[in-house]
Amino acid sequence: MQIDWWTLGLQTVNALVLIWLLSRFLFRPIASILAEREATARLLLDDAAAAKASALTLEEQARAAVDAMSADRAATIRAATTEAKDARDRLLEAARADADRMRADMRAEIERAERSARRAEAERASLLAVDIARRLLERLPASSRVVGFIDGLVDAIAALPETSRADFATRGEPTLTAPRPLTAEEDALCRERLENALGRPLKFALRVDPTLLAGLELENAHTSIRNSLRADLEQISATLLTEPENER
């Protein structure tokens, strides 16, 4: 085989020129473009990584904000629940107090009404008793309205302490109350029996009070001795008023 060196050299020169041209106008621009694209890609990757990190940070912040909001909401709910419970307890306590006060007022009103009714009944009974007693006394001798009560008055005087009996004779003039004017015989009998009971002379002023109905009452500034039908009726009326109270 015979080699044509001129042809080989020419081909070699052509190859070198081609390689230089490719390197000058193709490989270097492509390498530059690739380097720029690689830098751009790296920059984009860095930006993406930064964006991802920022997104993660925002996500963490959002989660923390949600947790904080949940905690605040739970605290708000607890506070509202506690406040509502306290308000309910206050309302219930106020309602119970109002109910107790209303029951007490109603009980007091009922008791007042009962007392008023008892008082009215006692007054009616007293008036009826007075009317009955007056009608009965009209059928009896007039002397029985006085003479029949002298012994009871004398017994009441005898039951007094000595100092109280002495008080009638020494401290002013006592008053003897009768349902009608006394006859001379009744006046003398009263003075005699009263002086015997007191053990000393006695001067008294006579006062007429028809509301006594029957009986005698002796009194001074300190002591009152009542032996009359009016006193008995008043005692009965007072008993009618006090007996229901004692039963409570």
mmCIF file of C-alpha atoms in Angstrom:
data_model
loop_
_atom_site.group_PDB
_atom_site.id
_atom_site.type_symbol
_atom_site.label_atom_id
_atom_site.label_comp_id
_atom_site.label_asym_id
_atom_site.label_seq_id
_atom_site.Cartn_x
_atom_site.Cartn_y
_atom_site.Cartn_z
ATOM 1 C CA MET A 1 0.000 0.000 0.000
ATOM 2 C CA GLN A 2 1.419 3.393 -1.028
ATOM 3 C CA ILE A 3 0.657 6.429 1.208
ATOM 4 C CA ASP A 4 0.096 9.823 -0.302
ATOM 5 C CA TRP A 5 1.656 12.060 2.241
ATOM 6 C CA TRP A 6 0.461 15.221 0.622
ATOM 7 C CA THR A 7 -3.043 14.063 0.700
ATOM 8 C CA LEU A 8 -2.633 12.841 4.265
ATOM 9 C CA GLY A 9 -1.118 16.112 5.331
ATOM 10 C CA LEU A 10 -3.833 18.069 3.623
ATOM 11 C CA GLN A 11 -6.481 15.956 5.299
ATOM 12 C CA THR A 12 -4.762 16.440 8.628
ATOM 13 C CA VAL A 13 -4.676 20.195 8.144
ATOM 14 C CA ASN A 14 -8.343 20.155 7.170
ATOM 15 C CA ALA A 15 -9.163 18.112 10.265
ATOM 16 C CA LEU A 16 -7.250 20.508 12.507
ATOM 17 C CA VAL A 17 -8.960 23.503 10.928
ATOM 18 C CA LEU A 18 -12.346 21.812 11.359
ATOM 19 C CA ILE A 19 -11.603 20.987 14.953
ATOM 20 C CA TRP A 20 -10.530 24.563 15.608
ATOM 21 C CA LEU A 21 -13.638 25.931 13.917
ATOM 22 C CA LEU A 22 -15.902 23.574 15.845
ATOM 23 C CA SER A 23 -14.148 24.434 19.070
ATOM 24 C CA ARG A 24 -14.319 28.154 18.306
ATOM 25 C CA PHE A 25 -17.839 28.457 17.041
ATOM 26 C CA LEU A 26 -19.661 25.383 18.391
ATOM 27 C CA PHE A 27 -18.176 23.737 21.446
ATOM 28 C CA ARG A 28 -17.363 26.904 23.400
ATOM 29 C CA PRO A 29 -20.767 28.598 22.821
ATOM 30 C CA ILE A 30 -22.513 25.366 23.717
ATOM 31 C CA ALA A 31 -20.356 24.958 26.816
ATOM 32 C CA SER A 32 -21.072 28.566 27.744
ATOM 33 C CA ILE A 33 -24.769 28.050 27.195
ATOM 34 C CA LEU A 34 -24.674 24.866 29.246
ATOM 35 C CA ALA A 35 -22.777 26.648 32.005
ATOM 36 C CA GLU A 36 -25.293 29.502 31.991
ATOM 37 C CA ARG A 37 -28.172 27.062 32.022
ATOM 38 C CA GLU A 38 -26.529 25.105 34.807
ATOM 39 C CA ALA A 39 -26.074 28.320 36.785
ATOM 40 C CA THR A 40 -29.654 29.296 36.066
ATOM 41 C CA ALA A 41 -30.838 25.854 37.083
ATOM 42 C CA ARG A 42 -28.749 26.003 40.248
ATOM 43 C CA LEU A 43 -30.176 29.457 40.960
ATOM 44 C CA LEU A 44 -33.683 28.150 40.388
ATOM 45 C CA LEU A 45 -32.968 25.206 42.657
ATOM 46 C CA ASP A 46 -31.626 27.574 45.313
ATOM 47 C CA ASP A 47 -34.706 29.764 44.914
ATOM 48 C CA ALA A 48 -36.914 26.694 45.116
ATOM 49 C CA ALA A 49 -35.101 25.516 48.227
ATOM 50 C CA ALA A 50 -35.456 28.982 49.760
ATOM 51 C CA ALA A 51 -39.127 29.070 48.787
ATOM 52 C CA LYS A 52 -39.603 25.614 50.270
ATOM 53 C CA ALA A 53 -37.876 26.684 53.469
ATOM 54 C CA SER A 54 -39.991 29.829 53.554
ATOM 55 C CA ALA A 55 -43.102 27.755 52.935
ATOM 56 C CA LEU A 56 -42.125 25.392 55.729
ATOM 57 C CA THR A 57 -41.518 28.368 58.009
ATOM 58 C CA LEU A 58 -44.884 29.848 57.072
ATOM 59 C CA GLU A 59 -46.481 26.463 57.625
ATOM 60 C CA GLU A 60 -44.914 26.209 61.067
ATOM 61 C CA GLN A 61 -46.006 29.744 61.854
ATOM 62 C CA ALA A 62 -49.504 28.997 60.605
ATOM 63 C CA ARG A 63 -49.631 25.810 62.677
ATOM 64 C CA ALA A 64 -48.368 27.705 65.726
ATOM 65 C CA ALA A 65 -50.967 30.421 65.084
ATOM 66 C CA VAL A 66 -53.697 27.788 64.765
ATOM 67 C CA ASP A 67 -52.526 26.122 67.982
ATOM 68 C CA ALA A 68 -52.450 29.492 69.725
ATOM 69 C CA MET A 69 -55.920 30.309 68.395
ATOM 70 C CA SER A 70 -57.145 26.915 69.555
ATOM 71 C CA ALA A 71 -55.629 27.485 72.986
ATOM 72 C CA ASP A 72 -57.122 30.990 73.161
ATOM 73 C CA ARG A 73 -60.472 29.658 71.983
ATOM 74 C CA ALA A 74 -60.356 26.880 74.566
ATOM 75 C CA ALA A 75 -59.411 29.392 77.270
ATOM 76 C CA THR A 76 -62.191 31.711 76.099
ATOM 77 C CA ILE A 77 -64.678 28.849 76.139
ATOM 78 C CA ARG A 78 -63.553 27.811 79.624
ATOM 79 C CA ALA A 79 -63.803 31.380 80.864
ATOM 80 C CA ALA A 80 -67.236 31.797 79.265
ATOM 81 C CA THR A 81 -68.373 28.479 80.736
ATOM 82 C CA THR A 82 -67.128 29.457 84.195
ATOM 83 C CA GLU A 83 -68.765 32.876 83.935
ATOM 84 C CA ALA A 84 -72.032 31.321 82.750
ATOM 85 C CA LYS A 85 -71.936 28.840 85.645
ATOM 86 C CA ASP A 86 -71.249 31.625 88.131
ATOM 87 C CA ALA A 87 -74.072 33.695 86.640
ATOM 88 C CA ARG A 88 -76.390 30.686 86.812
ATOM 89 C CA ASP A 89 -75.425 30.059 90.439
ATOM 90 C CA ARG A 90 -76.044 33.714 91.271
ATOM 91 C CA LEU A 91 -79.420 33.635 89.542
ATOM 92 C CA LEU A 92 -80.371 30.415 91.322
ATOM 93 C CA GLU A 93 -79.283 31.849 94.668
ATOM 94 C CA ALA A 94 -81.218 35.052 93.992
ATOM 95 C CA ALA A 95 -84.245 33.003 92.914
ATOM 96 C CA ARG A 96 -84.027 30.891 96.072
ATOM 97 C CA ALA A 97 -83.685 34.025 98.200
ATOM 98 C CA ASP A 98 -86.691 35.593 96.443
ATOM 99 C CA ALA A 99 -88.686 32.387 96.897
ATOM 100 C CA ASP A 100 -87.756 32.234 100.598
ATOM 101 C CA ARG A 101 -88.653 35.897 101.016
ATOM 102 C CA MET A 102 -91.959 35.392 99.210
ATOM 103 C CA ARG A 103 -92.742 32.340 101.352
ATOM 104 C CA ALA A 104 -91.865 34.296 104.487
ATOM 105 C CA ASP A 105 -94.021 37.223 103.340
ATOM 106 C CA MET A 106 -96.892 34.892 102.490
ATOM 107 C CA ARG A 107 -96.515 33.115 105.840
ATOM 108 C CA ALA A 108 -96.481 36.451 107.656
ATOM 109 C CA GLU A 109 -99.501 37.626 105.664
ATOM 110 C CA ILE A 110 -101.350 34.390 106.436
ATOM 111 C CA GLU A 111 -100.491 34.736 110.122
ATOM 112 C CA ARG A 112 -101.679 38.359 110.094
ATOM 113 C CA ALA A 113 -104.894 37.295 108.386
ATOM 114 C CA GLU A 114 -105.366 34.477 110.901
ATOM 115 C CA ARG A 115 -104.718 36.826 113.824
ATOM 116 C CA SER A 116 -107.118 39.351 112.352
ATOM 117 C CA ALA A 117 -109.743 36.649 111.825
ATOM 118 C CA ARG A 118 -109.242 35.330 115.368
ATOM 119 C CA ARG A 119 -109.444 38.851 116.738
ATOM 120 C CA ALA A 120 -112.624 39.501 114.786
ATOM 121 C CA GLU A 121 -114.096 36.193 115.973
ATOM 122 C CA ALA A 122 -113.104 36.968 119.557
ATOM 123 C CA GLU A 123 -114.633 40.427 119.287
ATOM 124 C CA ARG A 124 -117.836 38.988 117.864
ATOM 125 C CA ALA A 125 -117.865 36.343 120.587
ATOM 126 C CA SER A 126 -117.215 39.009 123.209
ATOM 127 C CA LEU A 127 -120.005 41.211 121.878
ATOM 128 C CA LEU A 128 -122.315 38.229 121.751
ATOM 129 C CA ALA A 129 -121.344 37.251 125.298
ATOM 130 C CA VAL A 130 -121.920 40.818 126.508
ATOM 131 C CA ASP A 131 -125.306 40.899 124.837
ATOM 132 C CA ILE A 132 -126.263 37.527 126.313
ATOM 133 C CA ALA A 133 -125.002 38.552 129.749
ATOM 134 C CA ARG A 134 -126.919 41.832 129.582
ATOM 135 C CA ARG A 135 -130.120 40.049 128.662
ATOM 136 C CA LEU A 136 -129.625 37.535 131.452
ATOM 137 C CA LEU A 137 -128.875 40.273 133.980
ATOM 138 C CA GLU A 138 -132.050 42.090 132.995
ATOM 139 C CA ARG A 139 -133.967 39.078 134.269
ATOM 140 C CA LEU A 140 -132.112 39.021 137.603
ATOM 141 C CA PRO A 141 -132.695 41.274 140.604
ATOM 142 C CA ALA A 142 -130.687 44.494 140.433
ATOM 143 C CA SER A 143 -129.034 43.701 143.748
ATOM 144 C CA SER A 144 -127.416 40.587 142.266
ATOM 145 C CA ARG A 145 -125.308 42.789 139.970
ATOM 146 C CA VAL A 146 -123.493 44.181 143.040
ATOM 147 C CA VAL A 147 -124.049 42.188 146.210
ATOM 148 C CA GLY A 148 -123.218 38.871 144.564
ATOM 149 C CA PHE A 149 -119.716 40.143 143.713
ATOM 150 C CA ILE A 150 -118.729 41.627 147.085
ATOM 151 C CA ASP A 151 -117.381 38.342 148.439
ATOM 152 C CA GLY A 152 -115.194 37.801 145.374
ATOM 153 C CA LEU A 153 -113.728 41.309 145.686
ATOM 154 C CA VAL A 154 -113.053 40.777 149.403
ATOM 155 C CA ASP A 155 -111.344 37.438 148.733
ATOM 156 C CA ALA A 156 -109.132 39.074 146.084
ATOM 157 C CA ILE A 157 -108.151 41.809 148.565
ATOM 158 C CA ALA A 158 -107.353 39.234 151.238
ATOM 159 C CA ALA A 159 -105.048 37.443 148.794
ATOM 160 C CA LEU A 160 -102.941 40.595 148.297
ATOM 161 C CA PRO A 161 -99.617 41.062 150.106
ATOM 162 C CA GLU A 162 -99.805 43.140 153.271
ATOM 163 C CA THR A 163 -97.958 46.022 151.606
ATOM 164 C CA SER A 164 -100.502 46.137 148.786
ATOM 165 C CA ARG A 165 -103.423 46.087 151.231
ATOM 166 C CA ALA A 166 -101.830 48.884 153.246
ATOM 167 C CA ASP A 167 -101.334 50.840 150.043
ATOM 168 C CA PHE A 168 -105.111 51.116 149.562
ATOM 169 C CA ALA A 169 -105.558 52.769 152.950
ATOM 170 C CA THR A 170 -102.522 55.021 153.060
ATOM 171 C CA ARG A 171 -101.863 56.268 149.512
ATOM 172 C CA GLY A 172 -104.703 58.429 148.360
ATOM 173 C CA GLU A 173 -108.345 57.686 147.990
ATOM 174 C CA PRO A 174 -109.078 54.544 145.967
ATOM 175 C CA THR A 175 -111.950 54.295 143.497
ATOM 176 C CA LEU A 176 -114.708 51.706 143.664
ATOM 177 C CA THR A 177 -116.368 51.157 140.291
ATOM 178 C CA ALA A 178 -119.881 49.703 140.097
ATOM 179 C CA PRO A 179 -122.237 49.059 137.161
ATOM 180 C CA ARG A 180 -124.890 51.324 138.711
ATOM 181 C CA PRO A 181 -125.258 53.673 141.668
ATOM 182 C CA LEU A 182 -125.168 51.826 144.975
ATOM 183 C CA THR A 183 -128.019 51.874 147.391
ATOM 184 C CA ALA A 184 -127.332 53.008 150.939
ATOM 185 C CA GLU A 185 -127.397 49.412 152.128
ATOM 186 C CA GLU A 186 -125.000 48.285 149.363
ATOM 187 C CA ASP A 187 -122.668 51.206 150.068
ATOM 188 C CA ALA A 188 -122.572 50.418 153.770
ATOM 189 C CA LEU A 189 -122.068 46.705 153.127
ATOM 190 C CA CYS A 190 -119.188 47.374 150.709
ATOM 191 C CA ARG A 191 -117.443 49.719 153.143
ATOM 192 C CA GLU A 192 -117.822 47.282 156.008
ATOM 193 C CA ARG A 193 -116.552 44.271 154.085
ATOM 194 C CA LEU A 194 -113.664 46.186 152.476
ATOM 195 C CA GLU A 195 -112.529 47.671 155.807
ATOM 196 C CA ASN A 196 -112.626 44.221 157.382
ATOM 197 C CA ALA A 197 -110.529 42.827 154.524
ATOM 198 C CA LEU A 198 -107.999 45.664 154.751
ATOM 199 C CA GLY A 199 -107.980 45.745 158.559
ATOM 200 C CA ARG A 200 -108.323 49.527 158.701
ATOM 201 C CA PRO A 201 -110.836 52.265 157.857
ATOM 202 C CA LEU A 202 -111.224 52.961 154.142
ATOM 203 C CA LYS A 203 -112.522 55.942 152.234
ATOM 204 C CA PHE A 204 -113.188 55.475 148.541
ATOM 205 C CA ALA A 205 -114.795 57.368 145.683
ATOM 206 C CA LEU A 206 -117.638 55.675 143.854
ATOM 207 C CA ARG A 207 -117.652 55.638 140.060
ATOM 208 C CA VAL A 208 -120.477 54.249 137.946
ATOM 209 C CA ASP A 209 -119.579 52.382 134.730
ATOM 210 C CA PRO A 210 -122.442 50.429 133.117
ATOM 211 C CA THR A 211 -119.974 48.540 130.895
ATOM 212 C CA LEU A 212 -118.992 46.480 133.950
ATOM 213 C CA LEU A 213 -122.401 44.780 133.465
ATOM 214 C CA ALA A 214 -122.102 43.325 136.958
ATOM 215 C CA GLY A 215 -119.484 43.289 139.686
ATOM 216 C CA LEU A 216 -117.114 45.646 141.465
ATOM 217 C CA GLU A 217 -113.597 46.931 140.796
ATOM 218 C CA LEU A 218 -111.339 48.612 143.353
ATOM 219 C CA GLU A 219 -108.237 50.457 142.212
ATOM 220 C CA ASN A 220 -105.755 53.130 143.162
ATOM 221 C CA ALA A 221 -102.681 54.534 141.463
ATOM 222 C CA HIS A 222 -100.730 51.280 141.927
ATOM 223 C CA THR A 223 -103.132 48.341 142.217
ATOM 224 C CA SER A 224 -106.319 47.278 140.478
ATOM 225 C CA ILE A 225 -108.621 44.517 141.761
ATOM 226 C CA ARG A 226 -111.225 43.470 139.218
ATOM 227 C CA ASN A 227 -114.175 41.248 140.087
ATOM 228 C CA SER A 228 -116.658 42.057 137.359
ATOM 229 C CA LEU A 229 -118.408 40.366 134.482
ATOM 230 C CA ARG A 230 -116.612 42.687 132.067
ATOM 231 C CA ALA A 231 -113.226 41.557 133.401
ATOM 232 C CA ASP A 232 -114.260 37.913 133.014
ATOM 233 C CA LEU A 233 -115.395 38.488 129.422
ATOM 234 C CA GLU A 234 -112.159 40.318 128.605
ATOM 235 C CA GLN A 235 -110.145 37.433 130.034
ATOM 236 C CA ILE A 236 -112.141 34.935 127.966
ATOM 237 C CA SER A 237 -111.608 37.047 124.844
ATOM 238 C CA ALA A 238 -107.861 37.270 125.530
ATOM 239 C CA THR A 239 -107.747 33.496 126.010
ATOM 240 C CA LEU A 240 -109.465 32.964 122.660
ATOM 241 C CA LEU A 241 -106.810 35.132 121.033
ATOM 242 C CA THR A 242 -103.797 33.551 122.727
ATOM 243 C CA GLU A 243 -104.704 29.852 122.604
ATOM 244 C CA PRO A 244 -104.040 29.469 118.813
ATOM 245 C CA GLU A 245 -100.681 31.206 119.280
ATOM 246 C CA ASN A 246 -99.705 28.793 122.070
ATOM 247 C CA GLU A 247 -100.566 25.820 119.852
ATOM 248 C CA ARG A 248 -97.959 26.862 117.220
#
